[in-house]
Short mmCIF file of C-alpha atoms and ligand atoms in Angstrom, two decimals:
data_model
loop_
_atom_site.label_atom_id
_atom_site.label_comp_id
_atom_site.label_asym_id
_atom_site.label_seq_id
_atom_site.Cartn_x
_atom_site.Cartn_y
_atom_site.Cartn_z
CA MET A 91 155.06 72.38 136.17
CA GLY A 92 153.08 69.10 136.34
CA LEU A 93 153.59 66.50 133.63
CA SER A 94 150.08 66.86 132.17
CA ARG A 95 150.44 70.67 131.89
CA MET A 96 153.80 70.26 130.26
CA LEU A 97 152.39 67.80 127.69
CA SER A 98 149.47 70.09 126.96
CA ARG A 99 151.90 73.00 126.36
CA VAL A 100 153.93 70.83 123.98
CA ALA A 101 150.74 69.83 122.13
CA GLN A 102 149.68 73.48 121.91
CA GLY A 103 153.08 74.45 120.57
CA LEU A 104 152.93 71.72 117.94
CA ARG A 105 149.45 72.81 116.89
CA SER A 106 150.42 76.44 116.48
CA GLY A 107 153.59 75.41 114.66
CA LEU A 108 151.51 73.44 112.17
CA LYS A 109 149.01 76.24 111.62
CA GLY A 110 149.12 77.55 108.07
CA ARG A 111 151.09 74.63 106.70
CA VAL A 112 149.98 73.17 103.44
CA ALA A 113 148.38 69.73 103.51
CA ALA A 114 150.30 67.01 101.70
CA PRO A 115 149.04 66.49 98.17
CA VAL A 116 146.65 63.59 97.80
CA THR A 117 146.87 63.17 94.05
CA GLY A 118 149.85 62.19 92.00
CA ALA A 119 152.42 61.73 94.70
CA PHE A 120 151.27 58.84 96.86
CA ARG A 121 150.53 55.86 94.68
CA ASN A 122 151.99 52.42 94.98
CA SER A 123 155.16 51.86 93.06
CA PHE A 124 153.49 48.97 91.24
CA THR A 125 150.78 51.25 89.84
CA VAL A 126 150.77 51.09 86.07
CA VAL A 127 151.17 54.66 84.84
CA GLU A 128 148.52 55.40 82.25
CA GLU A 129 149.96 57.36 79.34
CA ALA A 130 148.09 60.49 78.24
CA THR A 131 146.54 60.69 74.78
CA PRO A 132 149.53 60.08 72.52
CA ARG A 133 150.60 63.03 70.35
CA LEU A 134 153.79 64.25 68.78
CA ASN A 135 155.06 67.18 70.79
CA ARG A 136 158.47 67.89 69.26
CA CYS A 137 157.68 71.47 68.48
CA GLU A 138 154.85 73.75 69.57
CA LEU A 139 154.60 76.85 67.43
CA TYR A 140 153.02 79.81 69.20
CA VAL A 141 151.05 82.43 67.27
CA PRO A 142 149.49 85.46 68.95
CA GLY A 143 145.70 85.35 68.56
CA THR A 144 145.82 88.88 67.18
CA GLN A 145 147.81 87.72 64.13
CA ALA A 146 144.90 86.41 62.08
CA LYS A 147 146.96 86.35 58.87
CA ILE A 148 149.78 84.34 60.40
CA ILE A 149 147.58 81.53 61.76
CA PRO A 150 147.04 79.84 58.33
CA LYS A 151 150.81 80.02 57.77
CA ALA A 152 151.45 78.33 61.12
CA ALA A 153 148.92 75.68 60.12
CA LYS A 154 151.12 74.90 57.10
CA SER A 155 154.33 74.77 59.13
CA LYS A 156 156.06 71.58 60.12
CA ALA A 157 155.31 72.04 63.83
CA ASP A 158 153.52 69.14 65.49
CA VAL A 159 151.39 71.53 67.52
CA VAL A 160 150.10 75.00 66.71
CA VAL A 161 149.19 77.06 69.74
CA MET A 162 147.04 80.12 69.20
CA ASP A 163 147.68 82.40 72.11
CA LEU A 164 145.12 84.45 73.99
CA GLU A 165 147.33 85.12 77.02
CA ASP A 166 150.59 87.00 77.28
CA SER A 167 151.21 87.88 73.62
CA VAL A 168 147.83 89.63 73.53
CA ALA A 169 147.42 93.06 75.11
CA ALA A 170 144.52 93.57 77.52
CA GLY A 171 142.57 95.68 75.05
CA GLU A 172 142.91 93.08 72.29
CA LYS A 173 141.55 90.04 74.12
CA GLU A 174 138.12 90.07 72.46
CA THR A 175 139.55 90.51 68.96
CA ALA A 176 142.09 87.75 69.52
CA ARG A 177 139.41 85.36 70.75
CA LYS A 178 137.25 86.10 67.70
CA ASN A 179 140.23 85.47 65.39
CA VAL A 180 140.96 82.17 67.09
CA ILE A 181 137.34 81.02 66.88
CA HIS A 182 137.30 81.96 63.19
CA ALA A 183 140.55 80.08 62.56
CA LEU A 184 139.29 76.98 64.38
CA LYS A 185 136.29 76.93 62.05
CA GLU A 186 137.96 77.92 58.78
CA VAL A 187 141.66 77.06 58.72
CA ASP A 188 142.84 73.64 57.55
CA PHE A 189 145.27 72.46 60.23
CA GLY A 190 145.71 69.05 58.61
CA ASN A 191 146.69 66.38 61.10
CA LYS A 192 148.34 68.78 63.52
CA THR A 193 147.45 69.07 67.16
CA VAL A 194 145.63 72.37 67.55
CA ALA A 195 145.82 74.15 70.87
CA VAL A 196 144.69 77.44 72.35
CA ARG A 197 146.48 79.06 75.24
CA ILE A 198 143.62 80.47 77.27
CA ASN A 199 144.05 83.18 79.87
CA GLY A 200 144.90 82.07 83.39
CA LEU A 201 142.57 81.70 86.34
CA TYR A 202 143.88 85.03 87.58
CA SER A 203 142.05 86.78 84.77
CA HIS A 204 138.35 87.33 84.06
CA HIS A 205 139.09 86.62 80.41
CA MET A 206 139.54 82.94 81.23
CA TYR A 207 135.92 81.88 81.55
CA LYS A 208 134.99 83.62 78.31
CA ASP A 209 137.85 81.92 76.47
CA VAL A 210 136.59 78.54 77.63
CA VAL A 211 132.89 79.18 77.07
CA GLU A 212 133.10 80.96 73.72
CA ILE A 213 135.63 78.61 72.15
CA ILE A 214 133.74 75.47 73.11
CA GLU A 215 130.38 76.95 72.24
CA GLN A 216 131.33 78.59 68.96
CA ALA A 217 134.40 76.98 67.42
CA GLY A 218 133.35 73.40 66.71
CA GLU A 219 135.57 70.49 67.71
CA ARG A 220 138.88 71.24 65.97
CA CYS A 221 140.63 72.44 69.10
CA ASP A 222 142.40 69.49 70.74
CA VAL A 223 144.03 71.04 73.77
CA PHE A 224 143.72 74.04 76.05
CA ILE A 225 147.05 75.29 77.31
CA VAL A 226 146.41 76.58 80.82
CA PRO A 227 148.98 79.11 82.05
CA MET A 228 150.08 79.92 85.59
CA VAL A 229 148.82 76.73 87.18
CA GLY A 230 149.55 76.99 90.89
CA THR A 231 147.68 74.17 92.59
CA ASP A 232 145.65 71.06 91.74
CA LYS A 233 142.54 73.12 92.53
CA ASP A 234 143.28 75.34 89.53
CA VAL A 235 143.16 72.26 87.35
CA TYR A 236 139.97 71.14 89.03
CA MET A 237 138.36 74.51 88.35
CA ALA A 238 139.38 74.52 84.69
CA ASP A 239 138.23 70.91 84.34
CA ALA A 240 134.86 71.62 85.93
CA LEU A 241 134.25 74.64 83.70
CA VAL A 242 135.32 72.86 80.52
CA SER A 243 133.25 69.80 81.44
CA GLN A 244 130.13 71.88 81.95
CA VAL A 245 130.42 73.67 78.63
CA GLU A 246 131.31 70.47 76.78
CA THR A 247 128.26 68.75 78.21
CA ALA A 248 126.02 71.70 77.43
CA VAL A 249 126.99 71.71 73.74
CA GLY A 250 127.24 67.91 73.46
CA ARG A 251 130.90 68.01 72.44
CA LYS A 252 132.09 64.54 71.45
CA LYS A 253 135.84 65.07 71.60
CA LYS A 254 137.08 65.88 75.11
CA LEU A 255 139.62 68.68 75.32
CA GLY A 256 143.00 67.82 76.76
CA PHE A 257 145.05 70.12 79.01
CA GLY A 258 148.63 71.30 78.65
CA LEU A 259 149.58 72.95 81.94
CA ILE A 260 152.24 75.62 82.15
CA ILE A 261 154.36 75.46 85.27
CA GLU A 262 155.73 78.96 85.56
CA ALA A 263 155.48 80.17 89.12
CA THR A 264 157.05 79.00 92.34
CA MET A 265 153.68 77.83 93.64
CA GLY A 266 153.12 75.61 90.62
CA MET A 267 156.64 74.26 90.95
CA MET A 268 156.01 73.42 94.61
CA ASN A 269 152.69 71.68 93.91
CA ILE A 270 153.69 70.07 90.67
CA HIS A 271 153.02 66.45 91.60
CA ALA A 272 149.47 67.15 92.73
CA ILE A 273 148.91 69.28 89.63
CA ALA A 274 150.17 66.57 87.29
CA GLY A 275 147.75 64.02 88.72
CA ALA A 276 144.77 66.35 89.08
CA SER A 277 142.76 65.59 85.92
CA LYS A 278 142.27 62.94 83.29
CA ARG A 279 142.46 65.78 80.77
CA ASN A 280 146.10 66.43 81.59
CA GLU A 281 148.41 65.62 78.70
CA SER A 282 151.54 67.70 79.16
CA LEU A 283 153.47 69.95 81.52
CA HIS A 284 155.28 72.96 80.04
CA PHE A 285 158.12 75.01 81.44
CA GLY A 286 157.22 78.70 81.30
CA VAL A 287 160.73 79.90 81.89
CA ALA A 288 160.03 83.64 81.56
CA ASP A 289 157.34 83.83 84.20
CA TYR A 290 159.26 81.34 86.33
CA ALA A 291 162.30 83.62 86.29
CA ALA A 292 160.06 86.50 87.35
CA SER A 293 158.45 84.41 90.08
CA THR A 294 161.79 83.32 91.56
CA LYS A 295 163.18 86.87 91.13
CA SER A 296 166.00 85.40 89.12
CA ARG A 297 168.30 88.21 87.97
CA THR A 298 167.74 88.01 84.25
CA THR A 299 165.55 89.65 81.66
CA ASN A 300 166.23 87.04 78.96
CA ILE A 301 163.63 84.48 78.06
CA GLY A 302 165.30 81.11 78.67
CA GLY A 303 168.92 80.51 77.81
CA PRO A 304 171.95 80.52 80.05
CA ASN A 305 173.15 83.28 82.34
CA ARG A 306 176.77 84.39 82.29
CA TYR A 307 176.80 84.72 86.05
CA TYR A 308 175.55 81.20 86.74
CA GLY A 309 178.65 79.07 86.79
CA VAL A 310 181.69 78.04 88.79
CA LEU A 311 185.32 79.09 88.75
CA THR A 312 187.76 76.23 89.03
CA ASP A 313 189.88 76.17 92.19
CA GLN A 314 193.05 78.20 92.44
CA ASP A 315 196.06 76.12 91.42
CA GLY A 316 199.21 78.21 91.74
CA ASP A 317 199.50 80.60 88.81
CA LYS A 318 197.59 78.37 86.41
CA PRO A 319 194.73 80.08 84.59
CA ARG A 320 191.35 79.26 86.03
CA ASP A 321 188.35 78.19 83.98
CA PHE A 322 184.80 79.43 84.36
CA PHE A 323 182.17 76.80 83.58
CA TRP A 324 178.69 77.98 82.79
CA GLY A 325 175.89 76.04 84.44
CA ASP A 326 172.27 75.74 83.43
CA PRO A 327 170.17 77.89 85.78
CA TRP A 328 167.00 76.03 84.70
CA HIS A 329 168.24 72.53 85.42
CA TYR A 330 166.29 72.00 88.64
CA ALA A 331 163.03 73.32 87.22
CA MET A 332 163.38 71.31 84.02
CA SER A 333 164.19 68.09 85.88
CA ARG A 334 161.33 68.56 88.30
CA ILE A 335 158.91 69.01 85.41
CA VAL A 336 160.26 65.94 83.60
CA VAL A 337 159.90 63.78 86.70
CA ALA A 338 156.38 64.96 87.60
CA ALA A 339 155.19 64.64 84.02
CA ARG A 340 156.61 61.19 83.34
CA ALA A 341 155.50 59.84 86.72
CA ASN A 342 151.96 60.77 85.72
CA GLY A 343 152.11 59.62 82.10
CA LEU A 344 152.29 63.18 80.74
CA ARG A 345 154.68 64.74 78.22
CA PRO A 346 157.14 67.31 79.55
CA VAL A 347 157.68 70.15 77.10
CA ASP A 348 160.35 72.84 77.35
CA GLY A 349 159.17 76.44 76.94
CA PRO A 350 160.34 79.47 75.01
CA PHE A 351 163.80 80.69 73.99
CA GLY A 352 163.56 84.39 73.31
CA ASP A 353 166.65 85.06 71.22
CA ILE A 354 165.27 84.23 67.80
CA ALA A 355 168.48 85.45 66.16
CA ASP A 356 170.44 82.67 67.89
CA PRO A 357 169.58 79.32 66.26
CA ASP A 358 172.67 77.66 67.76
CA GLY A 359 171.62 78.73 71.26
CA TYR A 360 168.13 77.40 70.62
CA LYS A 361 169.51 74.11 69.32
CA ALA A 362 171.69 73.68 72.39
CA GLN A 363 168.63 74.27 74.57
CA CYS A 364 166.74 71.60 72.61
CA PHE A 365 169.57 69.10 73.07
CA ARG A 366 169.83 69.64 76.82
CA GLY A 367 166.01 69.28 77.13
CA ALA A 368 166.04 66.08 75.08
CA ALA A 369 168.87 64.71 77.22
CA LEU A 370 166.77 65.27 80.36
CA GLY A 371 163.69 63.60 78.88
CA MET A 372 161.76 66.56 77.49
CA GLU A 373 159.46 65.62 74.65
CA GLY A 374 159.88 68.86 72.74
CA LYS A 375 160.12 72.62 72.92
CA TRP A 376 158.11 75.71 72.10
CA ALA A 377 158.93 77.77 69.05
CA ILE A 378 158.11 81.44 69.23
CA HIS A 379 159.30 81.98 65.67
CA PRO A 380 158.89 79.77 62.57
CA SER A 381 162.69 79.59 62.18
CA GLN A 382 162.88 77.51 65.36
CA VAL A 383 160.52 74.76 64.14
CA ALA A 384 162.94 72.76 61.97
CA ILE A 385 165.57 72.83 64.72
CA ALA A 386 163.24 71.42 67.37
CA ASN A 387 161.89 68.79 64.96
CA GLU A 388 165.40 67.66 64.13
CA VAL A 389 166.64 67.45 67.70
CA PHE A 390 163.53 65.79 69.14
CA SER A 391 163.30 63.15 66.39
CA PRO A 392 165.40 60.04 66.88
CA GLY A 393 168.01 59.85 64.12
CA GLU A 394 168.31 56.92 61.69
CA ALA A 395 171.33 55.44 63.47
CA GLU A 396 169.58 55.75 66.84
CA VAL A 397 166.51 53.91 65.54
CA ALA A 398 168.63 51.20 63.89
CA GLN A 399 170.52 50.69 67.14
CA ALA A 400 167.26 50.55 69.13
CA LYS A 401 165.99 47.85 66.76
CA ARG A 402 169.20 45.88 67.26
CA VAL A 403 168.70 46.08 71.02
CA LEU A 404 165.14 44.78 70.67
CA GLU A 405 166.31 41.92 68.44
CA ALA A 406 169.13 41.01 70.83
CA MET A 407 166.74 40.98 73.77
CA GLU A 408 164.20 38.88 71.86
CA THR A 409 166.87 36.27 71.23
CA ALA A 410 168.03 36.51 74.85
CA GLN A 411 164.55 36.00 76.19
CA ARG A 412 163.97 32.99 73.93
CA GLU A 413 167.06 31.52 75.53
CA GLY A 414 165.79 32.34 79.02
CA LEU A 415 168.30 35.18 79.60
CA GLY A 416 167.44 38.58 81.13
CA ALA A 417 170.60 40.34 79.95
CA VAL A 418 173.13 39.95 77.13
CA SER A 419 176.08 41.78 75.71
CA LEU A 420 175.66 43.77 72.50
CA ASP A 421 178.79 45.35 70.98
CA GLY A 422 180.51 44.75 74.31
CA LYS A 423 177.82 46.64 76.27
CA LEU A 424 175.24 45.23 78.63
CA VAL A 425 171.62 45.34 77.53
CA ASP A 426 168.82 44.07 79.74
CA ILE A 427 165.09 44.30 80.27
CA ALA A 428 165.28 48.07 80.94
CA SER A 429 166.98 48.43 77.56
CA ILE A 430 163.84 47.01 75.92
CA LYS A 431 161.79 49.88 77.33
CA GLN A 432 164.35 52.49 76.25
CA ALA A 433 164.64 51.03 72.75
CA ASP A 434 160.90 50.57 72.41
CA ALA A 435 160.29 54.25 73.21
CA ILE A 436 162.70 55.28 70.43
CA VAL A 437 161.18 52.93 67.86
CA LYS A 438 157.62 53.97 68.76
CA LYS A 439 158.53 57.65 68.48
CA ALA A 440 160.06 57.05 65.04
CA GLU A 441 156.92 55.21 63.93
CA ALA A 442 154.69 58.06 65.15
CA ILE A 443 156.80 60.57 63.23
CA ALA A 444 156.69 58.44 60.09
CA ALA A 445 152.91 58.22 60.38
CA MET A 446 152.60 62.03 60.62
C1 LIG B 781 155.71 81.26 79.10
O1 LIG B 781 154.55 81.47 79.27
C2 LIG B 781 156.73 81.79 79.91
O2 LIG B 781 156.40 82.52 80.84
O3 LIG B 781 157.91 81.50 79.64
MG1 LIG B 782 154.20 82.82 80.92
#
């Protein structure tokens, strides 16, 4: 075979090998490392209390709860035949219920459903401006965000809405998890990424029917060591998904929020889930029952000692910088310019909570 024919065969092979592959994302992922990340509209997100849109009587109670965010749901907690009723209830609540200074959100139906456009159109047209955020479920690609953005923008413009709706995007399918960086950077409306653990488990075909929480089979057995008893250490099956959401959200100035924990009779389990989310950088967690609200608020609020220590770090660094130093020792531990950012985040969070 001549050289030119051989090269053409190689080129053909490469082309067919590439066919069907997904183009690299153009938003979110490929900025310069010196880009200043713009933070989304600041809000407290320690706890998001979900209320099914069908539960008209419960909505005013949720409005009086201590949750930072109340989410009225039109998606999975509402049966197909109840969608219209739920939407009417939510519109009524948005006009009549006093939500105080809470963030008010509505989880609309996903793009997969014909209920979605009506949720968007009717809520914006009929419910005034009290809704702050649409929670968009089952986001799979940046184009989903574009579509939701375009629809919301049209209706907002048509009614002359002054306050622009923000988006909370639920990452809960393998496609969304794959495309997460493009999704996170796809709209100026984006404020938060949420981990929809139940649908994610279904999408990955994970062998569990629990909503969130650990799995007794996900762990490791310590090595054999003669006759010594071996230990089994449980792992967190959601670690990868949670970390990926935290990274994509923070890299795009969004808040990562952990999703539901289904066992409402297990406050200790819920609390442990809150702690591991907070340790990873999650901003807060959903509550699917009012009893979970106080737990999330407690865990996702910096404690007094933590705030006092953060203030000491800031003071120490102020002194250091006056003396032309970039790092000093505080209580025998190194603090440097990165410590200022860590401490500042804690102090700012505490101030936002105090202002609530
Ligand atoms: C939430 O929507 C979930 O699927 O967990
Ligand atoms: Mg879901």
